[in-house]
PDB file of C-alpha atoms in Angstrom:
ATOM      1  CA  UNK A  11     -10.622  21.632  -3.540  1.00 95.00           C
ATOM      2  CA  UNK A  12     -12.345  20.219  -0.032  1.00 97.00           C
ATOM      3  CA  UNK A  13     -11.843  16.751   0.770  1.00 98.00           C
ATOM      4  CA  UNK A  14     -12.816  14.374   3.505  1.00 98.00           C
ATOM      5  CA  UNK A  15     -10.481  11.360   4.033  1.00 98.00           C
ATOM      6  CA  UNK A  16     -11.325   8.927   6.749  1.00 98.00           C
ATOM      7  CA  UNK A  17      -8.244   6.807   8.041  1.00 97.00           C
ATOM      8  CA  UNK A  18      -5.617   8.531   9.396  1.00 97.00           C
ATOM      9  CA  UNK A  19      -2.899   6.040  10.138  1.00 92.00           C
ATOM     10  CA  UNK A  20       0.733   5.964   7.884  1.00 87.00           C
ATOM     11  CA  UNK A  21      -0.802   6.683   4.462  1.00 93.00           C
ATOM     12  CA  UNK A  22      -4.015   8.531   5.064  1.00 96.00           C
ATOM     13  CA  UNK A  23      -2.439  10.797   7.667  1.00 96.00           C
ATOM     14  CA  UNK A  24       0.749  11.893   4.736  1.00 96.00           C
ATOM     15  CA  UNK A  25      -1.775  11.958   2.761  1.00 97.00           C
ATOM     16  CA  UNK A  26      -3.549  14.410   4.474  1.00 98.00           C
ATOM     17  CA  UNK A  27      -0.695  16.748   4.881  1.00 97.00           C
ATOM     18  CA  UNK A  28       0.485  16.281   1.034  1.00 98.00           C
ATOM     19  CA  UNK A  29      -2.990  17.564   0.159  1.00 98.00           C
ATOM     20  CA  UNK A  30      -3.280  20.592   2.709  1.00 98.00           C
ATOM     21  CA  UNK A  31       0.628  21.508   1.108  1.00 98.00           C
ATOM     22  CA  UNK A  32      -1.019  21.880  -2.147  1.00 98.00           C
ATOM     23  CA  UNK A  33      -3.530  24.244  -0.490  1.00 98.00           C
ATOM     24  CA  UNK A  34      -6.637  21.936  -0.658  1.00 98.00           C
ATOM     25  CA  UNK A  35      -8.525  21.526   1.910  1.00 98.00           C
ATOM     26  CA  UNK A  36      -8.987  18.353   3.977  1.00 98.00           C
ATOM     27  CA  UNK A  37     -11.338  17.225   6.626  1.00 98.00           C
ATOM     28  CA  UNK A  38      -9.959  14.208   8.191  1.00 98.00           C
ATOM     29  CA  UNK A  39     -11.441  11.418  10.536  1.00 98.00           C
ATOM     30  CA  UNK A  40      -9.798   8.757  12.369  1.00 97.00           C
ATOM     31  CA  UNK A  41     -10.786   6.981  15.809  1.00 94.00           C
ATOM     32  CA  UNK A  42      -7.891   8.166  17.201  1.00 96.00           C
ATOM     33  CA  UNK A  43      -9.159  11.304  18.177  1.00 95.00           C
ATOM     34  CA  UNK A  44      -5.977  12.518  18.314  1.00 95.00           C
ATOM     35  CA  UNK A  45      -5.668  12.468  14.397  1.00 96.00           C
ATOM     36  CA  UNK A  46      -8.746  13.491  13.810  1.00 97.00           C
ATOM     37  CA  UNK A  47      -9.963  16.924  12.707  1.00 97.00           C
ATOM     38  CA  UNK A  48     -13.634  16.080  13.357  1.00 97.00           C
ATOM     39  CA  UNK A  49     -15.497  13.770  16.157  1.00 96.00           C
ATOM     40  CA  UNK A  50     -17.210  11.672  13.710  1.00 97.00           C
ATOM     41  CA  UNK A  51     -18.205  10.315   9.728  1.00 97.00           C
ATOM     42  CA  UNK A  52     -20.974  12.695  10.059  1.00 98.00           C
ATOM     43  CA  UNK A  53     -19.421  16.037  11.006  1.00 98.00           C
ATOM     44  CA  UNK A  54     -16.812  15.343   8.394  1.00 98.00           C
ATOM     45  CA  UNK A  55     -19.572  15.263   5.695  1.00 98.00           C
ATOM     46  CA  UNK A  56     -21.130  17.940   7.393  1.00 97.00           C
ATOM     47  CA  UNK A  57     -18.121  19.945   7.282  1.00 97.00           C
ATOM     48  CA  UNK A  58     -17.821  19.780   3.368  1.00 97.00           C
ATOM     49  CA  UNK A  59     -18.909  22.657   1.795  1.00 95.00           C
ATOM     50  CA  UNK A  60     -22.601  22.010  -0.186  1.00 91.00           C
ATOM     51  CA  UNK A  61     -21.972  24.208  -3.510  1.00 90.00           C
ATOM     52  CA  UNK A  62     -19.727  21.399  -5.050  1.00 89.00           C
ATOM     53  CA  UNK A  63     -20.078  17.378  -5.111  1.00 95.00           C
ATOM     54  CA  UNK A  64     -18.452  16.183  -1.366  1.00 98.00           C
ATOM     55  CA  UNK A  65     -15.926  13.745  -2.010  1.00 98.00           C
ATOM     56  CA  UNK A  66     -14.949  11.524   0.463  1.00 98.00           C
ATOM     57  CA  UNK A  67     -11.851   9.535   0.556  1.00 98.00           C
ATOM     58  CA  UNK A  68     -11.362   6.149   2.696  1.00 98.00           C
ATOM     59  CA  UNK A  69      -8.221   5.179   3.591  1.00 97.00           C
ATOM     60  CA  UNK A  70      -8.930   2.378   6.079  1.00 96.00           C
ATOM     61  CA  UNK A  71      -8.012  -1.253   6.075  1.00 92.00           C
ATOM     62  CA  UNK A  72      -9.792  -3.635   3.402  1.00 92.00           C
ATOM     63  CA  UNK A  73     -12.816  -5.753   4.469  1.00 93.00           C
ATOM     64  CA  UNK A  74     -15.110  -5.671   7.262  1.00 95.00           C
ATOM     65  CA  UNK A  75     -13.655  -1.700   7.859  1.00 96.00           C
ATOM     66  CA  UNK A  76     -13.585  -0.573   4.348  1.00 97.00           C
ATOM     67  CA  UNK A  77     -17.552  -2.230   4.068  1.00 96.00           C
ATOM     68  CA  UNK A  78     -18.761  -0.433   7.496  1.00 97.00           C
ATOM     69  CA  UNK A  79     -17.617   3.003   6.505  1.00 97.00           C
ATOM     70  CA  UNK A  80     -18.916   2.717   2.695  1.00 98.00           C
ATOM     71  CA  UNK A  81     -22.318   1.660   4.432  1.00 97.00           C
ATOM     72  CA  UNK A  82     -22.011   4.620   6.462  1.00 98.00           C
ATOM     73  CA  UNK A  83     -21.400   7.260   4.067  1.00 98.00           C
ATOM     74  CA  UNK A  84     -24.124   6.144   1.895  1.00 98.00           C
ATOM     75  CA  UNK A  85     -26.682   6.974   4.572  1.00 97.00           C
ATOM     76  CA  UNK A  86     -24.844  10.675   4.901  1.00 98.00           C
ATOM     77  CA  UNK A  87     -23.872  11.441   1.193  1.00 98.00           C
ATOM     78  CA  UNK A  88     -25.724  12.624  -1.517  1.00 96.00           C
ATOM     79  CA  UNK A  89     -27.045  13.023  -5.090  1.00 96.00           C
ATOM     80  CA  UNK A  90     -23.948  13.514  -7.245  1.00 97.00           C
ATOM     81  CA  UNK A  91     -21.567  13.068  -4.301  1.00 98.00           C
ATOM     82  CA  UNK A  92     -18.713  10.659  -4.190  1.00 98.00           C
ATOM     83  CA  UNK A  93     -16.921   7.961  -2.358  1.00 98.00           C
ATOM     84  CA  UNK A  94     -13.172   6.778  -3.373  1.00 98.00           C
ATOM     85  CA  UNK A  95     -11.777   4.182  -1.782  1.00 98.00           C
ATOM     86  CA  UNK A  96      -8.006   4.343  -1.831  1.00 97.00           C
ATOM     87  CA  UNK A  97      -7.099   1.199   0.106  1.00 94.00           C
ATOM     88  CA  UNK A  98      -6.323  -1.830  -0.438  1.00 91.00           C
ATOM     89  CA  UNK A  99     -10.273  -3.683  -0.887  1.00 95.00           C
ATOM     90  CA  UNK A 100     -10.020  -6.787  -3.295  1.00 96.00           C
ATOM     91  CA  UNK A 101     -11.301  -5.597  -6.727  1.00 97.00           C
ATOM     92  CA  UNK A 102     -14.231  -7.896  -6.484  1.00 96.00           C
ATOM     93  CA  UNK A 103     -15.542  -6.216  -3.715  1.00 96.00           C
ATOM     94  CA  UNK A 104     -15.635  -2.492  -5.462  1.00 98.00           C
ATOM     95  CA  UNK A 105     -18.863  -3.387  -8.145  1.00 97.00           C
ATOM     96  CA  UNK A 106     -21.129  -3.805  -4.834  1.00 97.00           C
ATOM     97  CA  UNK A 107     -19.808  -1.196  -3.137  1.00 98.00           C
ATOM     98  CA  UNK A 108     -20.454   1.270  -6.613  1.00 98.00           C
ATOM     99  CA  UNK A 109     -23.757  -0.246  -6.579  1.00 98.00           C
ATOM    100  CA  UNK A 110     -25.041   0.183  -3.583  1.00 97.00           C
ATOM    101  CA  UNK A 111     -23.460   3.789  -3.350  1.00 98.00           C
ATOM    102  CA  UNK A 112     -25.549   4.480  -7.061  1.00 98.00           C
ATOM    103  CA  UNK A 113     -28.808   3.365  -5.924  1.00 97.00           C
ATOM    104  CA  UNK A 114     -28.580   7.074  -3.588  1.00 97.00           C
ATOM    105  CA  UNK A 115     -26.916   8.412  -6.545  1.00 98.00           C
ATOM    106  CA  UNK A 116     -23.523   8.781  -5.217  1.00 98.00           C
ATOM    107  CA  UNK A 117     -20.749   7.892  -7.712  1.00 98.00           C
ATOM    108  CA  UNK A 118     -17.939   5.445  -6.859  1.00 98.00           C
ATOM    109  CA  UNK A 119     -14.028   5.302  -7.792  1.00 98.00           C
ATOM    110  CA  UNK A 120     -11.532   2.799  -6.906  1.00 98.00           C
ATOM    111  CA  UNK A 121      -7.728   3.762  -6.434  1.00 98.00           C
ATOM    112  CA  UNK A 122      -5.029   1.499  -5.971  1.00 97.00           C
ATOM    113  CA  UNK A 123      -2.098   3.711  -3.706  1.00 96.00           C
ATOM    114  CA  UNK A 124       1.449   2.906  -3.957  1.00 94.00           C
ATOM    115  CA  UNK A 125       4.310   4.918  -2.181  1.00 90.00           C
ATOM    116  CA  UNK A 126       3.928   3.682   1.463  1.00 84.00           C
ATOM    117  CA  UNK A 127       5.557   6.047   4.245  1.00 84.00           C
ATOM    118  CA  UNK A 128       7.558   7.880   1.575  1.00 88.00           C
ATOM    119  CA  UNK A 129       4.062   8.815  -0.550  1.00 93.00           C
ATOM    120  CA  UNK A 130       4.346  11.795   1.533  1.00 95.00           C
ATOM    121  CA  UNK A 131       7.640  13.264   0.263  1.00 94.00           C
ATOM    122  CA  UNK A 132       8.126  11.378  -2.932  1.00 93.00           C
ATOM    123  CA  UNK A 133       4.466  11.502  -4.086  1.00 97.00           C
ATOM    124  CA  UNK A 134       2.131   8.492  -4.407  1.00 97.00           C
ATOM    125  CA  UNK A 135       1.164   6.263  -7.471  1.00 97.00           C
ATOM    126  CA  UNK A 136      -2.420   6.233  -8.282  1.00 98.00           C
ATOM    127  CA  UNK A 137      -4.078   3.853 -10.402  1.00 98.00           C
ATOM    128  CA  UNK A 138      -7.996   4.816 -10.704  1.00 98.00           C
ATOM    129  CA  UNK A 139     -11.344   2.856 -12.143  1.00 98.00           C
ATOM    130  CA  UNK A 140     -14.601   3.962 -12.389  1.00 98.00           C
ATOM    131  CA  UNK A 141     -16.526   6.695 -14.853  1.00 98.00           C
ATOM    132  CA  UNK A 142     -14.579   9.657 -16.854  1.00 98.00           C
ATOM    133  CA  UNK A 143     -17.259  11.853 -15.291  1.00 98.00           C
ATOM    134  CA  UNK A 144     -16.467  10.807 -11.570  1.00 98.00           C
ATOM    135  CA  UNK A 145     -12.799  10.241 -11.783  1.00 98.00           C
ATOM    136  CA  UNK A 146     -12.891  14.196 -13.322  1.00 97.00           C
ATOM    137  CA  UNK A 147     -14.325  15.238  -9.454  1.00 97.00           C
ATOM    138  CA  UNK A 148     -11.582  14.270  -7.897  1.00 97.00           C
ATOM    139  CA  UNK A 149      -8.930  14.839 -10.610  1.00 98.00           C
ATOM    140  CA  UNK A 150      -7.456  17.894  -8.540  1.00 98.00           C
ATOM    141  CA  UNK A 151      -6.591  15.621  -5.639  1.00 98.00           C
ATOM    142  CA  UNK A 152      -4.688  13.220  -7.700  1.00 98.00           C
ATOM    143  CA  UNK A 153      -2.977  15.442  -9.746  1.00 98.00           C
ATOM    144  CA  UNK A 154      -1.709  16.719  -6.046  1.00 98.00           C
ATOM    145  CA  UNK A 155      -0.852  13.514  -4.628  1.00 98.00           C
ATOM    146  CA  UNK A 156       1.259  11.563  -7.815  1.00 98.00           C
ATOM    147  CA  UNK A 157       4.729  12.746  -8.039  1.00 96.00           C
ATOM    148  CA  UNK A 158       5.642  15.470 -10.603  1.00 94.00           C
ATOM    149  CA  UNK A 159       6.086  13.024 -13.635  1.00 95.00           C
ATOM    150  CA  UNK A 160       3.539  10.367 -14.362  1.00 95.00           C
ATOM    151  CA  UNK A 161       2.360   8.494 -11.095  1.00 96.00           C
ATOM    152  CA  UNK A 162      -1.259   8.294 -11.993  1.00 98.00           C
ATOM    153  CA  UNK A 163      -3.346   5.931 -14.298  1.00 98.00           C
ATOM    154  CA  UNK A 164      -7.228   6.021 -15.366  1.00 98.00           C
ATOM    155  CA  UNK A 165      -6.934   2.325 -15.365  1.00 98.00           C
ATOM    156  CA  UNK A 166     -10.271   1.999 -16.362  1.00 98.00           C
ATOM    157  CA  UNK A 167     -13.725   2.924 -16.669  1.00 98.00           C
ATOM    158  CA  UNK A 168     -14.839  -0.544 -15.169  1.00 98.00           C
ATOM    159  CA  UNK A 169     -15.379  -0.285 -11.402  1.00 98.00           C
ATOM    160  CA  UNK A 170     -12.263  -2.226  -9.984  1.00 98.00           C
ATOM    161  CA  UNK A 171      -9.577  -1.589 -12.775  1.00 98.00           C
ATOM    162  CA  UNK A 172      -8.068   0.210 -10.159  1.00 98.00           C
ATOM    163  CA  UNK A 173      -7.651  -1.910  -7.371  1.00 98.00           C
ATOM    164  CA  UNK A 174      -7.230  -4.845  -9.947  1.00 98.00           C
ATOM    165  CA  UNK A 175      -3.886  -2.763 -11.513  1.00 98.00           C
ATOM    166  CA  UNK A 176      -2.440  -2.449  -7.715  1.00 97.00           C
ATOM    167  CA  UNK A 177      -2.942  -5.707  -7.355  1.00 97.00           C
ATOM    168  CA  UNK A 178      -1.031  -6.919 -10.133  1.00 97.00           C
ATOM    169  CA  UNK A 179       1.305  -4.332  -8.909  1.00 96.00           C
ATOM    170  CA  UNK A 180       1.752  -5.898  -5.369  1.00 95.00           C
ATOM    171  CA  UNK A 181       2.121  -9.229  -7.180  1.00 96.00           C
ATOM    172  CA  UNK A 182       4.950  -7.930  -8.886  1.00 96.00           C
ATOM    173  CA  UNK A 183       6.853  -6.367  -5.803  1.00 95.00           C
ATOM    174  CA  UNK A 184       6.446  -9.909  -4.175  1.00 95.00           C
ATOM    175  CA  UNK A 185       8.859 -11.687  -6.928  1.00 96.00           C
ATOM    176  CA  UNK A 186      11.414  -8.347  -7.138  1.00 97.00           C
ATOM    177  CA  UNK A 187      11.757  -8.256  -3.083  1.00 95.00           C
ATOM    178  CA  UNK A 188      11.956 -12.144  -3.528  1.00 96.00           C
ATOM    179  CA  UNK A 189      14.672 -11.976  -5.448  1.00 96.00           C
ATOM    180  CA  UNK A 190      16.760  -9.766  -4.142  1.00 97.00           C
ATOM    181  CA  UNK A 191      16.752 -11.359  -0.875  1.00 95.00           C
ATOM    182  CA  UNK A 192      17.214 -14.950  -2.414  1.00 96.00           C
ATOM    183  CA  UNK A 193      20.602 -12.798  -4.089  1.00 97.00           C
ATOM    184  CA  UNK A 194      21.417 -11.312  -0.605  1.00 96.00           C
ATOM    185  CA  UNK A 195      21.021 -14.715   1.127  1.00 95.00           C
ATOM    186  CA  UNK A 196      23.108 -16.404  -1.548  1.00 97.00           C
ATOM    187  CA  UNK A 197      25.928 -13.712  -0.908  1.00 97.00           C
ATOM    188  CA  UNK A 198      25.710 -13.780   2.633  1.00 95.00           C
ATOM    189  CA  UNK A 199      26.335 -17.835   2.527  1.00 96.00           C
ATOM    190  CA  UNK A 200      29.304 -17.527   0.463  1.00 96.00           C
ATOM    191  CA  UNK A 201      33.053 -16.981   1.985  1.00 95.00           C
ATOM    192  CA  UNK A 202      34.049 -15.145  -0.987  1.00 97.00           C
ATOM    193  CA  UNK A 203      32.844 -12.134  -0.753  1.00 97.00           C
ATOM    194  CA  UNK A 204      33.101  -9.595   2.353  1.00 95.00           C
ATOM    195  CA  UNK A 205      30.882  -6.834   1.697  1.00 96.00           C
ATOM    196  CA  UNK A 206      27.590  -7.727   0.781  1.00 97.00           C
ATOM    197  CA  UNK A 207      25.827  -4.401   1.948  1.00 97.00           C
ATOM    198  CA  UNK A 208      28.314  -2.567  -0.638  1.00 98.00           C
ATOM    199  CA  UNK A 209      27.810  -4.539  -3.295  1.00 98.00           C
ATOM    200  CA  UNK A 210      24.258  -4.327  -3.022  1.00 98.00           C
ATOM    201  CA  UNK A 211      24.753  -0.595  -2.670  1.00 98.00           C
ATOM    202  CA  UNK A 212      26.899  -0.504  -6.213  1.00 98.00           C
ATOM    203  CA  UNK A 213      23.974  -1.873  -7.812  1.00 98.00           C
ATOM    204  CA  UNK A 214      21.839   1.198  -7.353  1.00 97.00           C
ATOM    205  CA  UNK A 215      23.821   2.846  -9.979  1.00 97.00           C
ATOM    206  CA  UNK A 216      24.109   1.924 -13.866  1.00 96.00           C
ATOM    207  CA  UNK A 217      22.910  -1.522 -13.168  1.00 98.00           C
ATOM    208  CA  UNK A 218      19.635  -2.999 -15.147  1.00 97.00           C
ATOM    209  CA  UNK A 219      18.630  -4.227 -11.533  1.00 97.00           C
ATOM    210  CA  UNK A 220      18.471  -0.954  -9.868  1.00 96.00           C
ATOM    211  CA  UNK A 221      15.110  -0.184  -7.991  1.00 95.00           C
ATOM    212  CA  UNK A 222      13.807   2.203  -5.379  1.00 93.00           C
ATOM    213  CA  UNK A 223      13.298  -1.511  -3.202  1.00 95.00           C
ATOM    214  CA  UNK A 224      16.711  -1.982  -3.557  1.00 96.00           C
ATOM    215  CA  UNK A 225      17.804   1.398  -2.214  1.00 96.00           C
ATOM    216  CA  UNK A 226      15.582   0.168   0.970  1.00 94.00           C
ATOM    217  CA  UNK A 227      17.342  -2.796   1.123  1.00 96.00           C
ATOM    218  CA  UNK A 228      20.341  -1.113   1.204  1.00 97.00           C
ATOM    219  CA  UNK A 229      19.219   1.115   4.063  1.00 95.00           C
ATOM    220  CA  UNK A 230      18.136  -1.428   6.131  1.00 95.00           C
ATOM    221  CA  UNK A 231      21.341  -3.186   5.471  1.00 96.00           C
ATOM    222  CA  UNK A 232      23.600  -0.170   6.631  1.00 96.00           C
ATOM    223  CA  UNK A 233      21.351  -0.262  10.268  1.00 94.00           C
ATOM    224  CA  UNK A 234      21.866  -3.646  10.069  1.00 94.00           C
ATOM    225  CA  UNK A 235      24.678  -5.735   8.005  1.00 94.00           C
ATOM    226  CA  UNK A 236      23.063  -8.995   8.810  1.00 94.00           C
ATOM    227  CA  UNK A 237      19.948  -8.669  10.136  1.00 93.00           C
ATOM    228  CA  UNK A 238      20.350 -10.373  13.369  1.00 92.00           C
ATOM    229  CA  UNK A 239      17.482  -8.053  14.338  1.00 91.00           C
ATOM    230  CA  UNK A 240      14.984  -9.759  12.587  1.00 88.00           C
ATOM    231  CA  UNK A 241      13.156 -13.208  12.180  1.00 85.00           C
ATOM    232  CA  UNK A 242      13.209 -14.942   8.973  1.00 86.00           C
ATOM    233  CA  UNK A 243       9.486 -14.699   8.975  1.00 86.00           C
ATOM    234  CA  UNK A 244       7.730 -12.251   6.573  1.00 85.00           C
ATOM    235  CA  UNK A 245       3.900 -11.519   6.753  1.00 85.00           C
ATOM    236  CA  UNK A 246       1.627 -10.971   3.371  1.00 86.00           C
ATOM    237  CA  UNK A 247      -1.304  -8.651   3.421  1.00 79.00           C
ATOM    238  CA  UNK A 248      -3.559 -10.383   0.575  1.00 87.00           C
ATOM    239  CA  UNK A 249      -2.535  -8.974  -2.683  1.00 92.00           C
ATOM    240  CA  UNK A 250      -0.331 -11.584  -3.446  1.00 94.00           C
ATOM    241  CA  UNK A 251      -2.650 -14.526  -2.616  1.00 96.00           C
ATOM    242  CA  UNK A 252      -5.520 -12.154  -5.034  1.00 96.00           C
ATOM    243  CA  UNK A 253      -3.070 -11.726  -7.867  1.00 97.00           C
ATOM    244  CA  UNK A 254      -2.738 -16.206  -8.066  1.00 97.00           C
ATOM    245  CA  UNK A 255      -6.400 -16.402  -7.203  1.00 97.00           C
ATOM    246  CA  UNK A 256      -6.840 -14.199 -10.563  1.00 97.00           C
ATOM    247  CA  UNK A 257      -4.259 -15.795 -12.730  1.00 97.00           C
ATOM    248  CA  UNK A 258      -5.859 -18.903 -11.974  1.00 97.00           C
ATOM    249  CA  UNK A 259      -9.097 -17.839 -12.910  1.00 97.00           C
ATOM    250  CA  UNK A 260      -7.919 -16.542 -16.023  1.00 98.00           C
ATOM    251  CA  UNK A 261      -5.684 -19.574 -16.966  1.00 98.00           C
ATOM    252  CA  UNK A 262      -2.582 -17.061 -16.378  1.00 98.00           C
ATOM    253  CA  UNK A 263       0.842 -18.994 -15.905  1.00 97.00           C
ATOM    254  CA  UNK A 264       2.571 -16.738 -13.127  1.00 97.00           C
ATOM    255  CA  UNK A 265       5.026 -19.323 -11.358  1.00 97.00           C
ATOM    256  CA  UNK A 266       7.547 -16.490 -10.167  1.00 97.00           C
ATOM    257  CA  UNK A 267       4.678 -14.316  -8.171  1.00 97.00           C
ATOM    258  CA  UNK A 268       3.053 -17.939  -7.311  1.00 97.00           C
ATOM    259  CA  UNK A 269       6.790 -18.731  -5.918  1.00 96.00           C
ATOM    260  CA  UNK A 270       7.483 -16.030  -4.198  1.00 96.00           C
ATOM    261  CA  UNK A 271       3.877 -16.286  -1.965  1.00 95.00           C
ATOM    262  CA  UNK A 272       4.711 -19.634  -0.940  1.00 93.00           C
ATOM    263  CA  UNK A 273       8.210 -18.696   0.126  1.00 91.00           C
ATOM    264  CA  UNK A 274       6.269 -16.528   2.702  1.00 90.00           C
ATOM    265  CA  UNK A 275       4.303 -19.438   3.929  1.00 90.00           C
ATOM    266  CA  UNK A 276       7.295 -20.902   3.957  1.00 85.00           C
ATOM    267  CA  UNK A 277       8.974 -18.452   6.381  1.00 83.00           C
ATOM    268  CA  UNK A 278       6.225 -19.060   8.660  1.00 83.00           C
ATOM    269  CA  UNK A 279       7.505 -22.845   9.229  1.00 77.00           C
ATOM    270  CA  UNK A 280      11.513 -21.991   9.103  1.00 76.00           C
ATOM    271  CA  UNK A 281      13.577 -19.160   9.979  1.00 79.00           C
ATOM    272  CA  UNK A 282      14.322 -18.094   6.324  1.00 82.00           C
ATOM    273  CA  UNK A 283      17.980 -15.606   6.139  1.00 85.00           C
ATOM    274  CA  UNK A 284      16.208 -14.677   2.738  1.00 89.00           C
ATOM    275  CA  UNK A 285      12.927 -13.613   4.717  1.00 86.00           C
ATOM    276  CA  UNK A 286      14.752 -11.316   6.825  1.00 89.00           C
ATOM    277  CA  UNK A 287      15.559  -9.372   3.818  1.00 91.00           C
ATOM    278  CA  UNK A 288      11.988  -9.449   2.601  1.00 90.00           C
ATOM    279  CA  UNK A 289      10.648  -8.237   6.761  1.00 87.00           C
ATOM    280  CA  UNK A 290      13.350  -5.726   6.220  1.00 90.00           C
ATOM    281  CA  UNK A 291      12.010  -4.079   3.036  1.00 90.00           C
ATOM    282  CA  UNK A 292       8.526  -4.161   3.679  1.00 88.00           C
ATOM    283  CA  UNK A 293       9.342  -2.372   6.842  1.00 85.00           C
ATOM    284  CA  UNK A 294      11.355   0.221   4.908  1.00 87.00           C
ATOM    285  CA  UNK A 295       8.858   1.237   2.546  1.00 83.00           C
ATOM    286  CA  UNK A 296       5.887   0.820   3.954  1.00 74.00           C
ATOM    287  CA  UNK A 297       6.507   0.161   8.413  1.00 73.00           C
ATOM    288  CA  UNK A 298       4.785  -3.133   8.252  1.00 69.00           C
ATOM    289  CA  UNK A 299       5.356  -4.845  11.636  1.00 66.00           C
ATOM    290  CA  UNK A 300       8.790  -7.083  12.155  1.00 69.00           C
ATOM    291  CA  UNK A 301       9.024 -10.009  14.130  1.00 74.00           C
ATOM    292  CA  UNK A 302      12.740  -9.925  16.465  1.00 64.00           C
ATOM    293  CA  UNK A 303      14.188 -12.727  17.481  1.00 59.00           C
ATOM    294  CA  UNK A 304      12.989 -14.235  21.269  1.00 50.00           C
ATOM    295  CA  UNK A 305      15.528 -13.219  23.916  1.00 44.00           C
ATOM    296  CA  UNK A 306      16.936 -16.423  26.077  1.00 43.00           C
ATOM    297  CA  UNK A 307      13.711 -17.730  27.691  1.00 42.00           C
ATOM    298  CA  UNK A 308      11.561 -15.307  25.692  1.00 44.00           C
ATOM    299  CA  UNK A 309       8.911 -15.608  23.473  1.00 41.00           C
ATOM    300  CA  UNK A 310       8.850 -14.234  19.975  1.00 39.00           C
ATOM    301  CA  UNK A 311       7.668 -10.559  19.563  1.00 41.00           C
ATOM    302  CA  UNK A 312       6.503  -7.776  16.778  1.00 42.00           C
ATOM    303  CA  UNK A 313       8.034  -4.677  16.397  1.00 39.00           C
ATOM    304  CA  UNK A 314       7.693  -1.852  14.406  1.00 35.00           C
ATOM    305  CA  UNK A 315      11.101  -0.547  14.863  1.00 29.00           C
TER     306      UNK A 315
END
């Protein structure tokens, strides 16, 4: 199949790769022009081959970014074309975006992408929303992306089921990284037991807690035992604050996702041991920035390392 996917930073660019492995073939774009294949949104669409529907995938940060390049590809796509936004956009945005995309009769689906800077090895999880008939154009591609068992949902046939489903699912990795760095933190405090990073590592086997977030945790452990690298201070991108906003709205108790988002607000105030654990996986799987303690007479940077 040909594909054009615009974005080519940590995901888009494995992506990319992942997709030319499986012998598709994949126009990419990026500003960097050192990424990109093409020069521009418009040789990229121009580059697609015109016997089959051009699908275009967009990979680039949610909002303002997401909303320019939509705009853009609606004045270069076609009839029976189709636009699939794989980042992370807020699921309330993705209705106007399918609408304004229909009204040149290009076709619209959402996907939610899990599997950070490992998608590219491991496969990613794919959770789609929009019509049977446009989700079936770019079937191909996610069948080559997901891993080779399960990994991919038609969440929906509702513009937004997608991106609403990730959502949920970023929710959800908020409370699970929460709490294992609440346990780490707890473990570190105590003078009874020596080595944490071990047993956090002989939980990854046979326990009902094992996780592919704690095998990060682990790894970032063994670089470093107590992360004196790191600040206590952990960022959130705006899935967790979307997932409240909709529980709210839907007169949804969720006091453990609700919990864990405020401990991050918290972290911003205090220099939080247990938010060093949470900087440290979220830099694992996905190389979301780190903030590093100020050296003597410093100030206080961010690091990717």
């Amino acid at each position: 199949m040909h594909i054009g996917i615009v974005g080519l930073g940590k995901m888009g660019g494995n992506m990319r790769t992942r997709l030319r492995n499986a012998d598709h073939t994949v126009i990419g774009y990026d500003r960097d022009p050192e990424l990109s294949d093409v020069d521009s949104l418009a040789a990229l669409v121009e580059a697609l081959p015109t016997d089959a529907p051009k699908v275009v995938w967009v990979m680039v940060p949610a909002g303002a970014a997401t909303e320019a390049t939509i705009q853009e590809l609606r004045d270069l796509l076609g009839e029976g074309d189709l636009v699939v936004d794989g980042g992370n956009s807020k699921y309330t945005d993705d209705q106007a975006h399918a609408d304004s995309l229909a009204e040149r009769g290009i076709g619209f689906v959402d996907c939610g992408v899990s599997g950070g800077v490992w998608g590219l090895e491991n496969g990613y999880a794919l959770m789609c929303g929009g019509s049977v008939e446009d989700v079936a154009k770019v079937q191909p591609v996610f069948d080559s992306l997901k891993p080779e068992e399960g990994g991919f949902v038609h969440a929906g046939t509702k513009v937004g089921a997608g991106h609403f489903s990730k959502m949920v699912h970023n929710g959800i990795e908020y409370a699970v990284m929460q709490s294992y760095a609440e346990g780490w933190e707890l473990l570190e405090a105590v003078d009874l037991v020596d080595n944490v990073t071990e047993v956090f590592d002989s939980w990854r086997d046979g326990t009902v807690i094992r996780s592919w977030l704690l095998d990060l945790l682990v790894a970032a452990l063994e670089e470093d035992t107590h992360l004196d690298k790191l600040r206590g201070y952990a960022d959130d991108s705006g899935e967790g604050r979307w997932t409240v906003q909709a529980a709210i709205d839907h007169a949804v108790p969720m006091h453990v996702i609700a919990a864990s988002l405020f401990a991050r607000f918290t972290s911003r105030q205090d220099d939080s041991p247990a938010m060093k654990a949470i900087a440290a996986m979220r830099n694992q799987f996905g190389g979301h920035a780190v903030h590093t303690p100020p050296p003597p007479g410093g100030d206080v940077s961010t690091t990717q390392d």
